[in-house]
Structures are given as C-alpha cells and as structure tokens.
mmCIF file with all atom_site columns, N, CA and C in Angstrom:
data_model
loop_
_atom_site.group_PDB
_atom_site.id
_atom_site.type_symbol
_atom_site.label_atom_id
_atom_site.label_alt_id
_atom_site.label_comp_id
_atom_site.label_asym_id
_atom_site.label_entity_id
_atom_site.label_seq_id
_atom_site.pdbx_PDB_ins_code
_atom_site.Cartn_x
_atom_site.Cartn_y
_atom_site.Cartn_z
_atom_site.occupancy
_atom_site.B_iso_or_equiv
_atom_site.pdbx_formal_charge
_atom_site.auth_seq_id
_atom_site.auth_comp_id
_atom_site.auth_asym_id
_atom_site.auth_atom_id
_atom_site.pdbx_PDB_model_num
ATOM 1   N N  . UNK A 1 1  ? -116.485 -15.756 206.847 1.00 39.00 ? 1294 UNK A N  1
ATOM 2   C CA . UNK A 1 1  ? -116.353 -15.007 205.616 1.00 39.00 ? 1294 UNK A CA 1
ATOM 3   C C  . UNK A 1 1  ? -116.174 -13.534 205.892 1.00 39.00 ? 1294 UNK A C  1
ATOM 4   N N  . UNK A 1 2  ? -115.787 -12.810 204.891 1.00 48.00 ? 1295 UNK A N  1
ATOM 5   C CA . UNK A 1 2  ? -115.596 -11.372 205.021 1.00 48.00 ? 1295 UNK A CA 1
ATOM 6   C C  . UNK A 1 2  ? -116.938 -10.668 204.969 1.00 48.00 ? 1295 UNK A C  1
ATOM 7   N N  . UNK A 1 3  ? -117.103 -9.688  205.802 1.00 51.00 ? 1296 UNK A N  1
ATOM 8   C CA . UNK A 1 3  ? -118.332 -8.911  205.810 1.00 51.00 ? 1296 UNK A CA 1
ATOM 9   C C  . UNK A 1 3  ? -118.220 -7.714  204.893 1.00 51.00 ? 1296 UNK A C  1
ATOM 10  N N  . UNK A 1 4  ? -119.295 -6.957  204.827 1.00 53.00 ? 1297 UNK A N  1
ATOM 11  C CA . UNK A 1 4  ? -119.353 -5.779  203.964 1.00 53.00 ? 1297 UNK A CA 1
ATOM 12  C C  . UNK A 1 4  ? -118.241 -4.803  204.292 1.00 53.00 ? 1297 UNK A C  1
ATOM 13  N N  . UNK A 1 5  ? -117.960 -4.599  205.566 1.00 49.00 ? 1298 UNK A N  1
ATOM 14  C CA . UNK A 1 5  ? -116.966 -3.609  205.960 1.00 49.00 ? 1298 UNK A CA 1
ATOM 15  C C  . UNK A 1 5  ? -115.633 -4.196  206.354 1.00 49.00 ? 1298 UNK A C  1
ATOM 16  N N  . UNK A 1 6  ? -115.324 -5.391  205.883 1.00 50.00 ? 1299 UNK A N  1
ATOM 17  C CA . UNK A 1 6  ? -114.108 -6.084  206.307 1.00 50.00 ? 1299 UNK A CA 1
ATOM 18  C C  . UNK A 1 6  ? -112.855 -5.258  206.085 1.00 50.00 ? 1299 UNK A C  1
ATOM 19  N N  . UNK A 1 7  ? -112.786 -4.509  205.008 1.00 51.00 ? 1300 UNK A N  1
ATOM 20  C CA . UNK A 1 7  ? -111.587 -3.735  204.727 1.00 51.00 ? 1300 UNK A CA 1
ATOM 21  C C  . UNK A 1 7  ? -111.587 -2.352  205.337 1.00 51.00 ? 1300 UNK A C  1
ATOM 22  N N  . UNK A 1 8  ? -112.732 -1.889  205.771 1.00 53.00 ? 1301 UNK A N  1
ATOM 23  C CA . UNK A 1 8  ? -112.835 -0.510  206.237 1.00 53.00 ? 1301 UNK A CA 1
ATOM 24  C C  . UNK A 1 8  ? -112.012 -0.245  207.489 1.00 53.00 ? 1301 UNK A C  1
ATOM 25  N N  . UNK A 1 9  ? -111.922 -1.221  208.369 1.00 57.00 ? 1302 UNK A N  1
ATOM 26  C CA . UNK A 1 9  ? -111.232 -0.986  209.627 1.00 57.00 ? 1302 UNK A CA 1
ATOM 27  C C  . UNK A 1 9  ? -109.713 -1.091  209.510 1.00 57.00 ? 1302 UNK A C  1
ATOM 28  N N  . UNK A 1 10 ? -109.200 -1.658  208.428 1.00 65.00 ? 1303 UNK A N  1
ATOM 29  C CA . UNK A 1 10 ? -107.745 -1.800  208.309 1.00 65.00 ? 1303 UNK A CA 1
ATOM 30  C C  . UNK A 1 10 ? -107.149 -0.895  207.237 1.00 65.00 ? 1303 UNK A C  1
ATOM 31  N N  . UNK A 1 11 ? -107.895 0.092   206.777 1.00 69.00 ? 1304 UNK A N  1
ATOM 32  C CA . UNK A 1 11 ? -107.379 1.046   205.816 1.00 69.00 ? 1304 UNK A CA 1
ATOM 33  C C  . UNK A 1 11 ? -107.516 0.644   204.362 1.00 69.00 ? 1304 UNK A C  1
ATOM 34  N N  . UNK A 1 12 ? -108.077 -0.516  204.101 1.00 75.00 ? 1305 UNK A N  1
ATOM 35  C CA . UNK A 1 12 ? -108.279 -0.966  202.732 1.00 75.00 ? 1305 UNK A CA 1
ATOM 36  C C  . UNK A 1 12 ? -109.406 -0.166  202.087 1.00 75.00 ? 1305 UNK A C  1
ATOM 37  N N  . UNK A 1 13 ? -109.242 0.184   200.836 1.00 81.00 ? 1306 UNK A N  1
ATOM 38  C CA . UNK A 1 13 ? -110.291 0.898   200.112 1.00 81.00 ? 1306 UNK A CA 1
ATOM 39  C C  . UNK A 1 13 ? -111.466 -0.020  199.829 1.00 81.00 ? 1306 UNK A C  1
ATOM 40  N N  . UNK A 1 14 ? -112.649 0.560   199.840 1.00 86.00 ? 1307 UNK A N  1
ATOM 41  C CA . UNK A 1 14 ? -113.861 -0.180  199.507 1.00 86.00 ? 1307 UNK A CA 1
ATOM 42  C C  . UNK A 1 14 ? -114.534 0.541   198.352 1.00 86.00 ? 1307 UNK A C  1
ATOM 43  N N  . UNK A 1 15 ? -114.845 -0.195  197.317 1.00 87.00 ? 1308 UNK A N  1
ATOM 44  C CA . UNK A 1 15 ? -115.547 0.332   196.155 1.00 87.00 ? 1308 UNK A CA 1
ATOM 45  C C  . UNK A 1 15 ? -116.912 -0.325  196.106 1.00 87.00 ? 1308 UNK A C  1
ATOM 46  N N  . UNK A 1 16 ? -117.950 0.474   196.032 1.00 89.00 ? 1309 UNK A N  1
ATOM 47  C CA . UNK A 1 16 ? -119.310 -0.045  195.947 1.00 89.00 ? 1309 UNK A CA 1
ATOM 48  C C  . UNK A 1 16 ? -119.803 0.159   194.524 1.00 89.00 ? 1309 UNK A C  1
ATOM 49  N N  . UNK A 1 17 ? -120.258 -0.913  193.918 1.00 90.00 ? 1310 UNK A N  1
ATOM 50  C CA . UNK A 1 17 ? -120.840 -0.841  192.580 1.00 90.00 ? 1310 UNK A CA 1
ATOM 51  C C  . UNK A 1 17 ? -122.333 -1.071  192.729 1.00 90.00 ? 1310 UNK A C  1
ATOM 52  N N  . UNK A 1 18 ? -123.119 -0.108  192.315 1.00 90.00 ? 1311 UNK A N  1
ATOM 53  C CA . UNK A 1 18 ? -124.571 -0.216  192.398 1.00 90.00 ? 1311 UNK A CA 1
ATOM 54  C C  . UNK A 1 18 ? -125.092 -0.479  190.999 1.00 90.00 ? 1311 UNK A C  1
ATOM 55  N N  . UNK A 1 19 ? -125.763 -1.601  190.852 1.00 88.00 ? 1312 UNK A N  1
ATOM 56  C CA . UNK A 1 19 ? -126.253 -2.012  189.543 1.00 88.00 ? 1312 UNK A CA 1
ATOM 57  C C  . UNK A 1 19 ? -127.628 -1.457  189.229 1.00 88.00 ? 1312 UNK A C  1
ATOM 58  N N  . UNK A 1 20 ? -128.106 -1.758  188.044 1.00 88.00 ? 1313 UNK A N  1
ATOM 59  C CA . UNK A 1 20 ? -129.437 -1.325  187.628 1.00 88.00 ? 1313 UNK A CA 1
ATOM 60  C C  . UNK A 1 20 ? -130.520 -2.119  188.358 1.00 88.00 ? 1313 UNK A C  1
ATOM 61  N N  . UNK A 1 21 ? -131.752 -1.696  188.217 1.00 82.00 ? 1314 UNK A N  1
ATOM 62  C CA . UNK A 1 21 ? -132.879 -2.336  188.902 1.00 82.00 ? 1314 UNK A CA 1
ATOM 63  C C  . UNK A 1 21 ? -132.950 -3.838  188.652 1.00 82.00 ? 1314 UNK A C  1
ATOM 64  N N  . UNK A 1 22 ? -132.615 -4.267  187.462 1.00 83.00 ? 1315 UNK A N  1
ATOM 65  C CA . UNK A 1 22 ? -132.663 -5.691  187.131 1.00 83.00 ? 1315 UNK A CA 1
ATOM 66  C C  . UNK A 1 22 ? -131.444 -6.467  187.593 1.00 83.00 ? 1315 UNK A C  1
ATOM 67  N N  . UNK A 1 23 ? -130.483 -5.776  188.186 1.00 86.00 ? 1316 UNK A N  1
ATOM 68  C CA . UNK A 1 23 ? -129.270 -6.432  188.663 1.00 86.00 ? 1316 UNK A CA 1
ATOM 69  C C  . UNK A 1 23 ? -128.167 -6.387  187.622 1.00 86.00 ? 1316 UNK A C  1
ATOM 70  N N  . UNK A 1 24 ? -126.978 -6.702  188.049 1.00 90.00 ? 1317 UNK A N  1
ATOM 71  C CA . UNK A 1 24 ? -125.837 -6.755  187.140 1.00 90.00 ? 1317 UNK A CA 1
ATOM 72  C C  . UNK A 1 24 ? -125.909 -8.028  186.307 1.00 90.00 ? 1317 UNK A C  1
ATOM 73  N N  . UNK A 1 25 ? -125.367 -7.979  185.119 1.00 94.00 ? 1318 UNK A N  1
ATOM 74  C CA . UNK A 1 25 ? -125.290 -9.171  184.273 1.00 94.00 ? 1318 UNK A CA 1
ATOM 75  C C  . UNK A 1 25 ? -124.289 -10.142 184.889 1.00 94.00 ? 1318 UNK A C  1
ATOM 76  N N  . UNK A 1 26 ? -124.497 -11.415 184.658 1.00 95.00 ? 1319 UNK A N  1
ATOM 77  C CA . UNK A 1 26 ? -123.587 -12.443 185.177 1.00 95.00 ? 1319 UNK A CA 1
ATOM 78  C C  . UNK A 1 26 ? -122.159 -12.149 184.739 1.00 95.00 ? 1319 UNK A C  1
ATOM 79  N N  . UNK A 1 27 ? -121.983 -11.720 183.496 1.00 97.00 ? 1320 UNK A N  1
ATOM 80  C CA . UNK A 1 27 ? -120.635 -11.426 182.995 1.00 97.00 ? 1320 UNK A CA 1
ATOM 81  C C  . UNK A 1 27 ? -120.003 -10.258 183.752 1.00 97.00 ? 1320 UNK A C  1
ATOM 82  N N  . UNK A 1 28 ? -120.810 -9.282  184.162 1.00 95.00 ? 1321 UNK A N  1
ATOM 83  C CA . UNK A 1 28 ? -120.284 -8.149  184.928 1.00 95.00 ? 1321 UNK A CA 1
ATOM 84  C C  . UNK A 1 28 ? -119.816 -8.597  186.314 1.00 95.00 ? 1321 UNK A C  1
ATOM 85  N N  . UNK A 1 29 ? -120.602 -9.460  186.942 1.00 94.00 ? 1322 UNK A N  1
ATOM 86  C CA . UNK A 1 29 ? -120.233 -9.982  188.261 1.00 94.00 ? 1322 UNK A CA 1
ATOM 87  C C  . UNK A 1 29 ? -118.972 -10.833 188.157 1.00 94.00 ? 1322 UNK A C  1
ATOM 88  N N  . UNK A 1 30 ? -118.905 -11.680 187.132 1.00 95.00 ? 1323 UNK A N  1
ATOM 89  C CA . UNK A 1 30 ? -117.720 -12.518 186.937 1.00 95.00 ? 1323 UNK A CA 1
ATOM 90  C C  . UNK A 1 30 ? -116.475 -11.671 186.699 1.00 95.00 ? 1323 UNK A C  1
ATOM 91  N N  . UNK A 1 31 ? -116.607 -10.608 185.927 1.00 95.00 ? 1324 UNK A N  1
ATOM 92  C CA . UNK A 1 31 ? -115.476 -9.715  185.663 1.00 95.00 ? 1324 UNK A CA 1
ATOM 93  C C  . UNK A 1 31 ? -115.006 -9.057  186.959 1.00 95.00 ? 1324 UNK A C  1
ATOM 94  N N  . UNK A 1 32 ? -115.943 -8.596  187.768 1.00 93.00 ? 1325 UNK A N  1
ATOM 95  C CA . UNK A 1 32 ? -115.584 -7.976  189.044 1.00 93.00 ? 1325 UNK A CA 1
ATOM 96  C C  . UNK A 1 32 ? -114.850 -8.971  189.934 1.00 93.00 ? 1325 UNK A C  1
ATOM 97  N N  . UNK A 1 33 ? -115.351 -10.198 189.996 1.00 94.00 ? 1326 UNK A N  1
ATOM 98  C CA . UNK A 1 33 ? -114.702 -11.227 190.822 1.00 94.00 ? 1326 UNK A CA 1
ATOM 99  C C  . UNK A 1 33 ? -113.308 -11.556 190.301 1.00 94.00 ? 1326 UNK A C  1
ATOM 100 N N  . UNK A 1 34 ? -113.162 -11.599 188.975 1.00 96.00 ? 1327 UNK A N  1
ATOM 101 C CA . UNK A 1 34 ? -111.843 -11.914 188.406 1.00 96.00 ? 1327 UNK A CA 1
ATOM 102 C C  . UNK A 1 34 ? -110.829 -10.809 188.688 1.00 96.00 ? 1327 UNK A C  1
ATOM 103 N N  . UNK A 1 35 ? -111.325 -9.613  188.988 1.00 93.00 ? 1328 UNK A N  1
ATOM 104 C CA . UNK A 1 35 ? -110.448 -8.493  189.344 1.00 93.00 ? 1328 UNK A CA 1
ATOM 105 C C  . UNK A 1 35 ? -110.216 -8.414  190.849 1.00 93.00 ? 1328 UNK A C  1
ATOM 106 N N  . UNK A 1 36 ? -110.713 -9.415  191.579 1.00 91.00 ? 1329 UNK A N  1
ATOM 107 C CA . UNK A 1 36 ? -110.482 -9.465  193.018 1.00 91.00 ? 1329 UNK A CA 1
ATOM 108 C C  . UNK A 1 36 ? -111.595 -8.913  193.880 1.00 91.00 ? 1329 UNK A C  1
ATOM 109 N N  . UNK A 1 37 ? -112.731 -8.605  193.280 1.00 91.00 ? 1330 UNK A N  1
ATOM 110 C CA . UNK A 1 37 ? -113.841 -8.044  194.052 1.00 91.00 ? 1330 UNK A CA 1
ATOM 111 C C  . UNK A 1 37 ? -114.508 -9.105  194.914 1.00 91.00 ? 1330 UNK A C  1
ATOM 112 N N  . UNK A 1 38 ? -114.914 -8.691  196.096 1.00 89.00 ? 1331 UNK A N  1
ATOM 113 C CA . UNK A 1 38 ? -115.740 -9.511  196.971 1.00 89.00 ? 1331 UNK A CA 1
ATOM 114 C C  . UNK A 1 38 ? -117.166 -9.052  196.731 1.00 89.00 ? 1331 UNK A C  1
ATOM 115 N N  . UNK A 1 39 ? -118.006 -9.926  196.248 1.00 87.00 ? 1332 UNK A N  1
ATOM 116 C CA . UNK A 1 39 ? -119.376 -9.525  195.955 1.00 87.00 ? 1332 UNK A CA 1
ATOM 117 C C  . UNK A 1 39 ? -120.264 -9.823  197.150 1.00 87.00 ? 1332 UNK A C  1
ATOM 118 N N  . UNK A 1 40 ? -121.093 -8.849  197.489 1.00 86.00 ? 1333 UNK A N  1
ATOM 119 C CA . UNK A 1 40 ? -122.053 -8.983  198.578 1.00 86.00 ? 1333 UNK A CA 1
ATOM 120 C C  . UNK A 1 40 ? -123.395 -8.454  198.095 1.00 86.00 ? 1333 UNK A C  1
ATOM 121 N N  . UNK A 1 41 ? -124.419 -8.735  198.845 1.00 83.00 ? 1334 UNK A N  1
ATOM 122 C CA . UNK A 1 41 ? -125.760 -8.295  198.483 1.00 83.00 ? 1334 UNK A CA 1
ATOM 123 C C  . UNK A 1 41 ? -126.456 -7.749  199.718 1.00 83.00 ? 1334 UNK A C  1
ATOM 124 N N  . UNK A 1 42 ? -127.385 -6.866  199.510 1.00 81.00 ? 1335 UNK A N  1
ATOM 125 C CA . UNK A 1 42 ? -128.217 -6.372  200.604 1.00 81.00 ? 1335 UNK A CA 1
ATOM 126 C C  . UNK A 1 42 ? -129.494 -7.196  200.721 1.00 81.00 ? 1335 UNK A C  1
ATOM 127 N N  . UNK A 1 43 ? -129.522 -8.330  200.052 1.00 83.00 ? 1336 UNK A N  1
ATOM 128 C CA . UNK A 1 43 ? -130.685 -9.212  200.138 1.00 83.00 ? 1336 UNK A CA 1
ATOM 129 C C  . UNK A 1 43 ? -131.625 -9.043  198.962 1.00 83.00 ? 1336 UNK A C  1
ATOM 130 N N  . UNK A 1 44 ? -132.839 -9.525  199.107 1.00 86.00 ? 1337 UNK A N  1
ATOM 131 C CA . UNK A 1 44 ? -133.778 -9.552  197.985 1.00 86.00 ? 1337 UNK A CA 1
ATOM 132 C C  . UNK A 1 44 ? -134.423 -8.207  197.659 1.00 86.00 ? 1337 UNK A C  1
ATOM 133 N N  . UNK A 1 45 ? -134.166 -7.211  198.472 1.00 86.00 ? 1338 UNK A N  1
ATOM 134 C CA . UNK A 1 45 ? -134.849 -5.937  198.222 1.00 86.00 ? 1338 UNK A CA 1
ATOM 135 C C  . UNK A 1 45 ? -134.240 -5.186  197.041 1.00 86.00 ? 1338 UNK A C  1
ATOM 136 N N  . UNK A 1 46 ? -135.073 -4.443  196.371 1.00 87.00 ? 1339 UNK A N  1
ATOM 137 C CA . UNK A 1 46 ? -134.623 -3.597  195.261 1.00 87.00 ? 1339 UNK A CA 1
ATOM 138 C C  . UNK A 1 46 ? -134.739 -2.155  195.732 1.00 87.00 ? 1339 UNK A C  1
ATOM 139 N N  . UNK A 1 47 ? -133.596 -1.494  195.855 1.00 90.00 ? 1340 UNK A N  1
ATOM 140 C CA . UNK A 1 47 ? -133.576 -0.119  196.339 1.00 90.00 ? 1340 UNK A CA 1
ATOM 141 C C  . UNK A 1 47 ? -133.467 0.853   195.174 1.00 90.00 ? 1340 UNK A C  1
ATOM 142 N N  . UNK A 1 48 ? -134.003 2.026   195.377 1.00 89.00 ? 1341 UNK A N  1
ATOM 143 C CA . UNK A 1 48 ? -133.858 3.084   194.379 1.00 89.00 ? 1341 UNK A CA 1
ATOM 144 C C  . UNK A 1 48 ? -132.397 3.537   194.362 1.00 89.00 ? 1341 UNK A C  1
ATOM 145 N N  . UNK A 1 49 ? -131.960 4.036   193.239 1.00 84.00 ? 1342 UNK A N  1
ATOM 146 C CA . UNK A 1 49 ? -130.585 4.514   193.114 1.00 84.00 ? 1342 UNK A CA 1
ATOM 147 C C  . UNK A 1 49 ? -130.268 5.546   194.190 1.00 84.00 ? 1342 UNK A C  1
ATOM 148 N N  . UNK A 1 50 ? -131.239 6.390   194.490 1.00 87.00 ? 1343 UNK A N  1
ATOM 149 C CA . UNK A 1 50 ? -131.040 7.459   195.462 1.00 87.00 ? 1343 UNK A CA 1
ATOM 150 C C  . UNK A 1 50 ? -130.775 6.931   196.869 1.00 87.00 ? 1343 UNK A C  1
ATOM 151 N N  . UNK A 1 51 ? -131.279 5.748   197.190 1.00 92.00 ? 1344 UNK A N  1
ATOM 152 C CA . UNK A 1 51 ? -131.114 5.213   198.539 1.00 92.00 ? 1344 UNK A CA 1
ATOM 153 C C  . UNK A 1 51 ? -130.112 4.062   198.612 1.00 92.00 ? 1344 UNK A C  1
ATOM 154 N N  . UNK A 1 52 ? -129.793 3.444   197.498 1.00 91.00 ? 1345 UNK A N  1
ATOM 155 C CA . UNK A 1 52 ? -128.885 2.290   197.503 1.00 91.00 ? 1345 UNK A CA 1
ATOM 156 C C  . UNK A 1 52 ? -127.492 2.671   198.007 1.00 91.00 ? 1345 UNK A C  1
ATOM 157 N N  . UNK A 1 53 ? -126.970 3.777   197.546 1.00 91.00 ? 1346 UNK A N  1
ATOM 158 C CA . UNK A 1 53 ? -125.645 4.221   197.988 1.00 91.00 ? 1346 UNK A CA 1
ATOM 159 C C  . UNK A 1 53 ? -125.614 4.522   199.475 1.00 91.00 ? 1346 UNK A C  1
ATOM 160 N N  . UNK A 1 54 ? -126.650 5.168   199.964 1.00 94.00 ? 1347 UNK A N  1
ATOM 161 C CA . UNK A 1 54 ? -126.742 5.476   201.386 1.00 94.00 ? 1347 UNK A CA 1
ATOM 162 C C  . UNK A 1 54 ? -126.820 4.194   202.210 1.00 94.00 ? 1347 UNK A C  1
ATOM 163 N N  . UNK A 1 55 ? -127.641 3.243   201.766 1.00 93.00 ? 1348 UNK A N  1
ATOM 164 C CA . UNK A 1 55 ? -127.771 1.968   202.477 1.00 93.00 ? 1348 UNK A CA 1
ATOM 165 C C  . UNK A 1 55 ? -126.437 1.224   202.508 1.00 93.00 ? 1348 UNK A C  1
ATOM 166 N N  . UNK A 1 56 ? -125.716 1.234   201.412 1.00 91.00 ? 1349 UNK A N  1
ATOM 167 C CA . UNK A 1 56 ? -124.407 0.568   201.364 1.00 91.00 ? 1349 UNK A CA 1
ATOM 168 C C  . UNK A 1 56 ? -123.415 1.260   202.291 1.00 91.00 ? 1349 UNK A C  1
ATOM 169 N N  . UNK A 1 57 ? -123.432 2.572   202.287 1.00 91.00 ? 1350 UNK A N  1
ATOM 170 C CA . UNK A 1 57 ? -122.539 3.319   203.169 1.00 91.00 ? 1350 UNK A CA 1
ATOM 171 C C  . UNK A 1 57 ? -122.793 3.011   204.632 1.00 91.00 ? 1350 UNK A C  1
ATOM 172 N N  . UNK A 1 58 ? -124.051 2.953   205.009 1.00 92.00 ? 1351 UNK A N  1
ATOM 173 C CA . UNK A 1 58 ? -124.413 2.622   206.388 1.00 92.00 ? 1351 UNK A CA 1
ATOM 174 C C  . UNK A 1 58 ? -123.966 1.203   206.727 1.00 92.00 ? 1351 UNK A C  1
ATOM 175 N N  . UNK A 1 59 ? -124.149 0.259   205.801 1.00 90.00 ? 1352 UNK A N  1
ATOM 176 C CA . UNK A 1 59 ? -123.728 -1.126  206.041 1.00 90.00 ? 1352 UNK A CA 1
ATOM 177 C C  . UNK A 1 59 ? -122.219 -1.205  206.259 1.00 90.00 ? 1352 UNK A C  1
ATOM 178 N N  . UNK A 1 60 ? -121.453 -0.473  205.465 1.00 88.00 ? 1353 UNK A N  1
ATOM 179 C CA . UNK A 1 60 ? -119.990 -0.471  205.614 1.00 88.00 ? 1353 UNK A CA 1
ATOM 180 C C  . UNK A 1 60 ? -119.598 0.132   206.959 1.00 88.00 ? 1353 UNK A C  1
ATOM 181 N N  . UNK A 1 61 ? -120.210 1.256   207.311 1.00 88.00 ? 1354 UNK A N  1
ATOM 182 C CA . UNK A 1 61 ? -119.899 1.880   208.597 1.00 88.00 ? 1354 UNK A CA 1
ATOM 183 C C  . UNK A 1 61 ? -120.256 0.966   209.763 1.00 88.00 ? 1354 UNK A C  1
ATOM 184 N N  . UNK A 1 62 ? -121.399 0.327   209.683 1.00 88.00 ? 1355 UNK A N  1
ATOM 185 C CA . UNK A 1 62 ? -121.833 -0.587  210.745 1.00 88.00 ? 1355 UNK A CA 1
ATOM 186 C C  . UNK A 1 62 ? -120.864 -1.754  210.893 1.00 88.00 ? 1355 UNK A C  1
ATOM 187 N N  . UNK A 1 63 ? -120.536 -2.391  209.772 1.00 85.00 ? 1356 UNK A N  1
ATOM 188 C CA . UNK A 1 63 ? -119.653 -3.561  209.804 1.00 85.00 ? 1356 UNK A CA 1
ATOM 189 C C  . UNK A 1 63 ? -118.239 -3.211  210.260 1.00 85.00 ? 1356 UNK A C  1
ATOM 190 N N  . UNK A 1 64 ? -117.815 -1.976  210.015 1.00 84.00 ? 1357 UNK A N  1
ATOM 191 C CA . UNK A 1 64 ? -116.461 -1.586  210.416 1.00 84.00 ? 1357 UNK A CA 1
ATOM 192 C C  . UNK A 1 64 ? -116.415 -1.079  211.854 1.00 84.00 ? 1357 UNK A C  1
ATOM 193 N N  . UNK A 1 65 ? -117.572 -1.027  212.508 1.00 83.00 ? 1358 UNK A N  1
ATOM 194 C CA . UNK A 1 65 ? -117.619 -0.621  213.908 1.00 83.00 ? 1358 UNK A CA 1
ATOM 195 C C  . UNK A 1 65 ? -117.668 0.872   214.130 1.00 83.00 ? 1358 UNK A C  1
ATOM 196 N N  . UNK A 1 66 ? -117.962 1.642   213.097 1.00 76.00 ? 1359 UNK A N  1
ATOM 197 C CA . UNK A 1 66 ? -117.990 3.094   213.235 1.00 76.00 ? 1359 UNK A CA 1
ATOM 198 C C  . UNK A 1 66 ? -119.225 3.621   213.960 1.00 76.00 ? 1359 UNK A C  1
ATOM 199 N N  . UNK A 1 67 ? -120.149 2.753   214.336 1.00 72.00 ? 1360 UNK A N  1
ATOM 200 C CA . UNK A 1 67 ? -121.337 3.205   215.056 1.00 72.00 ? 1360 UNK A CA 1
ATOM 201 C C  . UNK A 1 67 ? -121.246 2.911   216.549 1.00 72.00 ? 1360 UNK A C  1
ATOM 202 N N  . UNK A 1 68 ? -120.087 2.474   216.999 1.00 65.00 ? 1361 UNK A N  1
ATOM 203 C CA . UNK A 1 68 ? -119.973 2.118   218.421 1.00 65.00 ? 1361 UNK A CA 1
ATOM 204 C C  . UNK A 1 68 ? -119.611 3.319   219.267 1.00 65.00 ? 1361 UNK A C  1
#
C-alpha cells in the first residue's frame, strides 16, 4: 500500500487535513476519498492541533526519505 509520504518523493503534492478532536465525520472522509484522497491515520492517539501538523510533517518527511 501507499505510505504517508508516497507522493513526496516523486513531486506529487500532499495535502494534510487535520480534523477536530472527535475525528472527521464519516461523510467528510467519504467525500475526501471520492475526490481521490488517500486516507491515513497516526493511530489511536489524539494530538493537539498545535502538534498534529508537526507530527504529520515529520511522518511525510520520514516516509519520503528526507531524513537519510
């Protein structure tokens, strides 16, 4: 399957959508998927808005090999 940073290494744009504490509504996730989004999760943890973007950025950089 495609990883978090699958598009980062080939020049494809990556858009990160950070949802509210309770998560995105099922309809929001379905809409994103119908528009071609690949949905991923950072697991069961609930991150603060201030740290969620940073964590996602690090995951994308790691998966794209930018830490080597």
